[in-house]
């Protein structure tokens, strides 16, 4: 039996603005994301044909209720099916219809990233599944081809195949442009997810009903990023979906107000929520705050995380083989 394991990192949106609703039902956005050292873990094993493709468990303070479904709508299962279809399996059909292509595969997902948080956990898991399957099969797809498969799974999935820690996303978020490497102090955040989530479609429906006529540009944020000044960066973080999330779940505000009262550099929501992030002056100060926040909000998920830097380890295989 052979085994491959990769981390599936979380992300936060330091800048997010919705520009317009498109005719295909998606939305054009401007999104600036950073990947974090908080991650799920996905392991692929081959051997005797297992009864199920995917098994899951939780760590890091999550409850079993945080697990996504193991079949049907699970993005890891969808990634497996899309990968097999791209290898020549018949398209369509129910989940696991492609098991005749790679029948000996089993994947184990360890969840540490909460769901319905705006942290991209499901999308990251799907991208990581594609990376593991491609490596297991001897790299039948280039990175660009794998990214095309990822795009069909969701707007955020290609982000987790990017090779930089910070990325500007346009279109529906799938058109990716790497940002210059951050040369300032380490970016460390406190993540606080309340004990409730928000469904992304509901948040976007709220945006459709209250669409801004003057969407904010990312120019100020990008200038702050290039300056590598922590205060300027904090002042330019923004999320255009935040007012909508506050309308749907007014109790989000109490968590934000508390965080702001602790002297954080900035407090924002990531993605469509409901996870909040607070930018801290240092990792030490973030870790010192975590225990206090867990005591103040025992019902919430609280964790410190820092931005990932450098090229991800999985990229080496593509670089060596010239698979771009």
GROMACS .gro file of C-alpha atoms in nm:
model
  324
    1UNK     CA    1   0.000   0.000   0.000
    2UNK     CA    2   0.133   0.345  -0.091
    3UNK     CA    3   0.038   0.670   0.084
    4UNK     CA    4   0.058   1.041  -0.006
    5UNK     CA    5  -0.030   1.330   0.227
    6UNK     CA    6  -0.062   1.704   0.173
    7UNK     CA    7  -0.190   1.995   0.383
    8UNK     CA    8  -0.496   2.186   0.259
    9UNK     CA    9  -0.445   2.544   0.382
   10UNK     CA   10  -0.709   2.794   0.485
   11UNK     CA   11  -0.731   3.141   0.332
   12UNK     CA   12  -0.858   3.481   0.435
   13UNK     CA   13  -0.964   3.770   0.214
   14UNK     CA   14  -0.778   4.086   0.312
   15UNK     CA   15  -0.970   4.273   0.045
   16UNK     CA   16  -1.299   4.167  -0.114
   17UNK     CA   17  -1.537   4.364  -0.331
   18UNK     CA   18  -1.825   4.251  -0.550
   19UNK     CA   19  -1.844   4.443  -0.876
   20UNK     CA   20  -2.155   4.311  -1.047
   21UNK     CA   21  -2.384   4.013  -1.099
   22UNK     CA   22  -2.313   3.841  -1.429
   23UNK     CA   23  -2.559   3.697  -1.679
   24UNK     CA   24  -2.446   3.343  -1.585
   25UNK     CA   25  -2.549   3.398  -1.222
   26UNK     CA   26  -2.197   3.437  -1.089
   27UNK     CA   27  -2.052   3.767  -0.966
   28UNK     CA   28  -1.743   3.955  -1.079
   29UNK     CA   29  -1.523   4.024  -0.779
   30UNK     CA   30  -1.190   4.168  -0.677
   31UNK     CA   31  -1.039   3.947  -0.410
   32UNK     CA   32  -0.699   3.961  -0.241
   33UNK     CA   33  -0.627   3.649  -0.039
   34UNK     CA   34  -0.346   3.509   0.170
   35UNK     CA   35  -0.299   3.143   0.256
   36UNK     CA   36  -0.257   3.048   0.622
   37UNK     CA   37  -0.062   2.790   0.817
   38UNK     CA   38  -0.395   2.657   0.949
   39UNK     CA   39  -0.480   2.356   0.735
   40UNK     CA   40  -0.679   2.040   0.690
   41UNK     CA   41  -0.482   1.728   0.597
   42UNK     CA   42  -0.570   1.493   0.313
   43UNK     CA   43  -0.411   1.150   0.271
   44UNK     CA   44  -0.446   0.927  -0.034
   45UNK     CA   45  -0.383   0.555   0.005
   46UNK     CA   46  -0.391   0.279  -0.252
   47UNK     CA   47  -0.442  -0.090  -0.197
   48UNK     CA   48  -0.744  -0.316  -0.174
   49UNK     CA   49  -1.066  -0.151  -0.290
   50UNK     CA   50  -1.220   0.018   0.014
   51UNK     CA   51  -1.591   0.025   0.095
   52UNK     CA   52  -1.595   0.406   0.073
   53UNK     CA   53  -1.382   0.658  -0.110
   54UNK     CA   54  -1.358   0.909   0.174
   55UNK     CA   55  -1.330   0.888   0.552
   56UNK     CA   56  -1.320   1.195   0.774
   57UNK     CA   57  -1.241   1.303   1.127
   58UNK     CA   58  -1.199   1.632   1.312
   59UNK     CA   59  -0.916   1.786   1.514
   60UNK     CA   60  -0.831   2.125   1.657
   61UNK     CA   61  -1.141   2.180   1.864
   62UNK     CA   62  -1.397   2.119   1.588
   63UNK     CA   63  -1.702   1.907   1.657
   64UNK     CA   64  -1.811   1.619   1.435
   65UNK     CA   65  -2.093   1.848   1.318
   66UNK     CA   66  -1.822   2.042   1.133
   67UNK     CA   67  -1.770   1.754   0.891
   68UNK     CA   68  -1.907   1.794   0.538
   69UNK     CA   69  -2.110   1.507   0.391
   70UNK     CA   70  -1.898   1.209   0.287
   71UNK     CA   71  -2.083   1.157  -0.040
   72UNK     CA   72  -2.269   1.354  -0.301
   73UNK     CA   73  -2.195   1.719  -0.222
   74UNK     CA   74  -1.851   1.669  -0.068
   75UNK     CA   75  -1.596   1.863  -0.272
   76UNK     CA   76  -1.325   1.598  -0.228
   77UNK     CA   77  -1.559   1.340  -0.383
   78UNK     CA   78  -1.649   1.585  -0.661
   79UNK     CA   79  -1.280   1.648  -0.725
   80UNK     CA   80  -1.218   1.273  -0.752
   81UNK     CA   81  -1.505   1.234  -0.998
   82UNK     CA   82  -1.395   1.530  -1.212
   83UNK     CA   83  -1.038   1.399  -1.219
   84UNK     CA   84  -1.152   1.054  -1.328
   85UNK     CA   85  -1.378   1.206  -1.592
   86UNK     CA   86  -1.083   1.402  -1.727
   87UNK     CA   87  -0.891   1.073  -1.752
   88UNK     CA   88  -1.164   0.935  -1.977
   89UNK     CA   89  -1.435   0.803  -1.747
   90UNK     CA   90  -1.798   0.842  -1.859
   91UNK     CA   91  -1.931   1.177  -1.743
   92UNK     CA   92  -2.239   1.226  -1.531
   93UNK     CA   93  -2.400   0.972  -1.305
   94UNK     CA   94  -2.410   0.956  -0.925
   95UNK     CA   95  -2.121   1.004  -0.687
   96UNK     CA   96  -1.861   0.724  -0.703
   97UNK     CA   97  -1.962   0.649  -1.063
   98UNK     CA   98  -1.595   0.680  -1.159
   99UNK     CA   99  -1.463   0.418  -0.917
  100UNK     CA  100  -1.380   0.186  -1.206
  101UNK     CA  101  -1.101   0.426  -1.314
  102UNK     CA  102  -0.913   0.439  -0.983
  103UNK     CA  103  -1.090   0.169  -0.779
  104UNK     CA  104  -0.813   0.112  -0.523
  105UNK     CA  105  -0.807   0.470  -0.391
  106UNK     CA  106  -0.911   0.575  -0.043
  107UNK     CA  107  -0.875   0.925   0.097
  108UNK     CA  108  -0.873   1.034   0.461
  109UNK     CA  109  -0.957   1.395   0.545
  110UNK     CA  110  -0.864   1.547   0.881
  111UNK     CA  111  -1.067   1.866   0.926
  112UNK     CA  112  -0.928   2.157   1.126
  113UNK     CA  113  -1.085   2.440   0.923
  114UNK     CA  114  -1.446   2.520   1.023
  115UNK     CA  115  -1.720   2.515   0.760
  116UNK     CA  116  -1.935   2.810   0.647
  117UNK     CA  117  -1.660   3.039   0.768
  118UNK     CA  118  -1.521   3.205   0.456
  119UNK     CA  119  -1.189   3.025   0.512
  120UNK     CA  120  -1.209   2.816   0.195
  121UNK     CA  121  -1.173   2.479   0.368
  122UNK     CA  122  -1.386   2.280   0.124
  123UNK     CA  123  -1.228   2.442  -0.181
  124UNK     CA  124  -0.880   2.380  -0.043
  125UNK     CA  125  -0.964   2.015   0.023
  126UNK     CA  126  -1.082   1.978  -0.338
  127UNK     CA  127  -0.766   2.136  -0.480
  128UNK     CA  128  -0.550   1.916  -0.259
  129UNK     CA  129  -0.739   1.607  -0.377
  130UNK     CA  130  -0.657   1.702  -0.737
  131UNK     CA  131  -0.290   1.745  -0.651
  132UNK     CA  132  -0.273   1.407  -0.478
  133UNK     CA  133  -0.456   1.227  -0.759
  134UNK     CA  134  -0.237   1.387  -1.024
  135UNK     CA  135   0.080   1.286  -0.843
  136UNK     CA  136  -0.049   0.933  -0.778
  137UNK     CA  137  -0.126   0.887  -1.148
  138UNK     CA  138   0.217   1.009  -1.261
  139UNK     CA  139   0.123   1.369  -1.346
  140UNK     CA  140  -0.108   1.314  -1.645
  141UNK     CA  141  -0.212   1.682  -1.625
  142UNK     CA  142  -0.007   1.999  -1.628
  143UNK     CA  143  -0.070   2.256  -1.359
  144UNK     CA  144  -0.270   2.467  -1.605
  145UNK     CA  145  -0.483   2.166  -1.700
  146UNK     CA  146  -0.537   2.080  -1.334
  147UNK     CA  147  -0.639   2.441  -1.269
  148UNK     CA  148  -0.899   2.415  -1.548
  149UNK     CA  149  -1.045   2.107  -1.375
  150UNK     CA  150  -1.043   2.297  -1.046
  151UNK     CA  151  -1.230   2.590  -1.198
  152UNK     CA  152  -1.523   2.362  -1.274
  153UNK     CA  153  -1.549   2.271  -0.905
  154UNK     CA  154  -1.589   2.624  -0.772
  155UNK     CA  155  -1.463   2.979  -0.800
  156UNK     CA  156  -1.225   2.945  -0.505
  157UNK     CA  157  -1.072   2.607  -0.590
  158UNK     CA  158  -0.804   2.734  -0.837
  159UNK     CA  159  -0.675   2.969  -0.566
  160UNK     CA  160  -0.534   2.672  -0.377
  161UNK     CA  161  -0.330   2.566  -0.680
  162UNK     CA  162  -0.155   2.903  -0.686
  163UNK     CA  163   0.215   2.899  -0.600
  164UNK     CA  164   0.225   3.226  -0.404
  165UNK     CA  165   0.108   3.305  -0.053
  166UNK     CA  166  -0.081   3.618  -0.162
  167UNK     CA  167  -0.299   3.643  -0.473
  168UNK     CA  168  -0.523   3.893  -0.649
  169UNK     CA  169  -0.830   3.725  -0.796
  170UNK     CA  170  -1.057   3.876  -1.060
  171UNK     CA  171  -1.343   3.748  -1.278
  172UNK     CA  172  -1.548   3.529  -1.045
  173UNK     CA  173  -1.227   3.484  -0.843
  174UNK     CA  174  -1.066   3.222  -1.067
  175UNK     CA  175  -0.841   3.459  -1.265
  176UNK     CA  176  -0.533   3.474  -1.043
  177UNK     CA  177  -0.246   3.720  -1.031
  178UNK     CA  178   0.037   3.673  -0.777
  179UNK     CA  179   0.122   3.964  -0.549
  180UNK     CA  180   0.482   4.062  -0.473
  181UNK     CA  181   0.626   3.885  -0.173
  182UNK     CA  182   0.540   4.058   0.153
  183UNK     CA  183   0.861   4.201   0.298
  184UNK     CA  184   0.715   4.350   0.615
  185UNK     CA  185   0.656   4.200   0.961
  186UNK     CA  186   0.503   3.853   0.979
  187UNK     CA  187   0.129   3.868   0.917
  188UNK     CA  188  -0.044   3.692   1.204
  189UNK     CA  189  -0.417   3.684   1.268
  190UNK     CA  190  -0.664   3.573   1.528
  191UNK     CA  191  -0.952   3.383   1.368
  192UNK     CA  192  -1.286   3.386   1.547
  193UNK     CA  193  -1.578   3.196   1.399
  194UNK     CA  194  -1.910   3.229   1.584
  195UNK     CA  195  -2.116   2.914   1.643
  196UNK     CA  196  -2.322   2.982   1.331
  197UNK     CA  197  -2.241   2.999   0.964
  198UNK     CA  198  -2.373   3.172   0.657
  199UNK     CA  199  -2.451   3.006   0.325
  200UNK     CA  200  -2.266   3.185   0.046
  201UNK     CA  201  -2.571   3.197  -0.188
  202UNK     CA  202  -2.776   3.373   0.080
  203UNK     CA  203  -2.509   3.640   0.128
  204UNK     CA  204  -2.488   3.705  -0.245
  205UNK     CA  205  -2.865   3.726  -0.271
  206UNK     CA  206  -2.845   3.994  -0.005
  207UNK     CA  207  -2.582   4.175  -0.209
  208UNK     CA  208  -2.801   4.155  -0.520
  209UNK     CA  209  -3.079   4.330  -0.329
  210UNK     CA  210  -2.848   4.609  -0.206
  211UNK     CA  211  -2.582   4.632  -0.479
  212UNK     CA  212  -2.338   4.921  -0.446
  213UNK     CA  213  -2.322   5.160  -0.740
  214UNK     CA  214  -1.965   5.268  -0.659
  215UNK     CA  215  -1.761   4.954  -0.580
  216UNK     CA  216  -1.433   5.016  -0.405
  217UNK     CA  217  -1.109   4.954  -0.593
  218UNK     CA  218  -0.811   4.767  -0.452
  219UNK     CA  219  -0.564   5.044  -0.537
  220UNK     CA  220  -0.519   5.165  -0.180
  221UNK     CA  221  -0.472   4.812  -0.052
  222UNK     CA  222  -0.219   4.726  -0.321
  223UNK     CA  223  -0.020   5.042  -0.242
  224UNK     CA  224  -0.018   4.947   0.126
  225UNK     CA  225   0.092   4.593   0.037
  226UNK     CA  226   0.384   4.723  -0.168
  227UNK     CA  227   0.484   4.960   0.113
  228UNK     CA  228   0.509   4.664   0.357
  229UNK     CA  229   0.377   4.893   0.631
  230UNK     CA  230   0.161   4.700   0.877
  231UNK     CA  231  -0.054   4.995   0.986
  232UNK     CA  232  -0.126   5.102   0.628
  233UNK     CA  233  -0.217   4.745   0.539
  234UNK     CA  234  -0.453   4.717   0.836
  235UNK     CA  235  -0.626   5.042   0.743
  236UNK     CA  236  -0.687   4.924   0.385
  237UNK     CA  237  -0.839   4.580   0.459
  238UNK     CA  238  -1.199   4.568   0.339
  239UNK     CA  239  -1.490   4.333   0.270
  240UNK     CA  240  -1.791   4.456   0.072
  241UNK     CA  241  -2.000   4.158   0.188
  242UNK     CA  242  -1.963   4.245   0.554
  243UNK     CA  243  -2.267   4.479   0.580
  244UNK     CA  244  -2.484   4.210   0.419
  245UNK     CA  245  -2.363   3.946   0.665
  246UNK     CA  246  -2.435   4.186   0.955
  247UNK     CA  247  -2.791   4.231   0.830
  248UNK     CA  248  -2.848   3.855   0.807
  249UNK     CA  249  -2.680   3.781   1.141
  250UNK     CA  250  -2.678   4.096   1.360
  251UNK     CA  251  -2.511   3.898   1.640
  252UNK     CA  252  -2.190   3.907   1.435
  253UNK     CA  253  -2.147   4.266   1.550
  254UNK     CA  254  -2.091   4.179   1.916
  255UNK     CA  255  -1.791   3.963   1.825
  256UNK     CA  256  -1.645   4.236   1.606
  257UNK     CA  257  -1.694   4.501   1.871
  258UNK     CA  258  -1.525   4.285   2.134
  259UNK     CA  259  -1.224   4.218   1.910
  260UNK     CA  260  -1.191   4.587   1.829
  261UNK     CA  261  -1.192   4.661   2.200
  262UNK     CA  262  -0.883   4.444   2.245
  263UNK     CA  263  -0.661   4.680   2.045
  264UNK     CA  264  -0.633   4.475   1.724
  265UNK     CA  265  -0.484   4.647   1.420
  266UNK     CA  266  -0.799   4.568   1.221
  267UNK     CA  267  -1.102   4.340   1.244
  268UNK     CA  268  -1.275   4.216   0.930
  269UNK     CA  269  -1.485   3.927   0.805
  270UNK     CA  270  -1.333   3.691   0.549
  271UNK     CA  271  -1.522   3.594   0.235
  272UNK     CA  272  -1.894   3.547   0.283
  273UNK     CA  273  -1.840   3.476   0.654
  274UNK     CA  274  -1.891   3.417   0.927
  275UNK     CA  275  -1.530   3.391   1.041
  276UNK     CA  276  -1.370   3.715   1.157
  277UNK     CA  277  -0.999   3.786   1.146
  278UNK     CA  278  -0.804   4.032   1.357
  279UNK     CA  279  -0.461   4.142   1.239
  280UNK     CA  280  -0.213   4.144   1.528
  281UNK     CA  281   0.120   4.316   1.582
  282UNK     CA  282   0.300   3.985   1.634
  283UNK     CA  283   0.240   3.613   1.670
  284UNK     CA  284   0.321   3.642   2.040
  285UNK     CA  285   0.046   3.899   2.092
  286UNK     CA  286  -0.198   3.684   1.895
  287UNK     CA  287  -0.126   3.376   2.103
  288UNK     CA  288  -0.166   3.578   2.421
  289UNK     CA  289  -0.513   3.689   2.309
  290UNK     CA  290  -0.637   3.343   2.209
  291UNK     CA  291  -0.683   3.212   2.563
  292UNK     CA  292  -0.871   3.527   2.669
  293UNK     CA  293  -1.100   3.509   2.368
  294UNK     CA  294  -1.175   3.141   2.423
  295UNK     CA  295  -1.273   3.222   2.780
  296UNK     CA  296  -1.491   3.514   2.671
  297UNK     CA  297  -1.660   3.317   2.390
  298UNK     CA  298  -1.648   2.944   2.473
  299UNK     CA  299  -1.909   2.882   2.203
  300UNK     CA  300  -1.682   3.020   1.928
  301UNK     CA  301  -1.389   2.875   1.735
  302UNK     CA  302  -1.075   3.077   1.812
  303UNK     CA  303  -0.733   3.014   1.661
  304UNK     CA  304  -0.415   3.204   1.574
  305UNK     CA  305  -0.272   3.164   1.225
  306UNK     CA  306   0.003   3.324   1.016
  307UNK     CA  307   0.038   3.382   0.644
  308UNK     CA  308   0.220   3.109   0.452
  309UNK     CA  309   0.533   3.221   0.271
  310UNK     CA  310   0.748   3.062   0.005
  311UNK     CA  311   0.669   2.812  -0.269
  312UNK     CA  312   0.455   2.512  -0.158
  313UNK     CA  313   0.630   2.176  -0.141
  314UNK     CA  314   0.401   2.013  -0.396
  315UNK     CA  315   0.518   2.257  -0.664
  316UNK     CA  316   0.859   2.087  -0.691
  317UNK     CA  317   0.717   1.794  -0.887
  318UNK     CA  318   0.567   2.025  -1.149
  319UNK     CA  319   0.882   2.235  -1.168
  320UNK     CA  320   1.108   1.933  -1.218
  321UNK     CA  321   0.887   1.799  -1.495
  322UNK     CA  322   0.809   2.134  -1.657
  323UNK     CA  323   0.436   2.076  -1.614
  324UNK     CA  324   0.296   2.429  -1.632
   0.00000   0.00000   0.00000
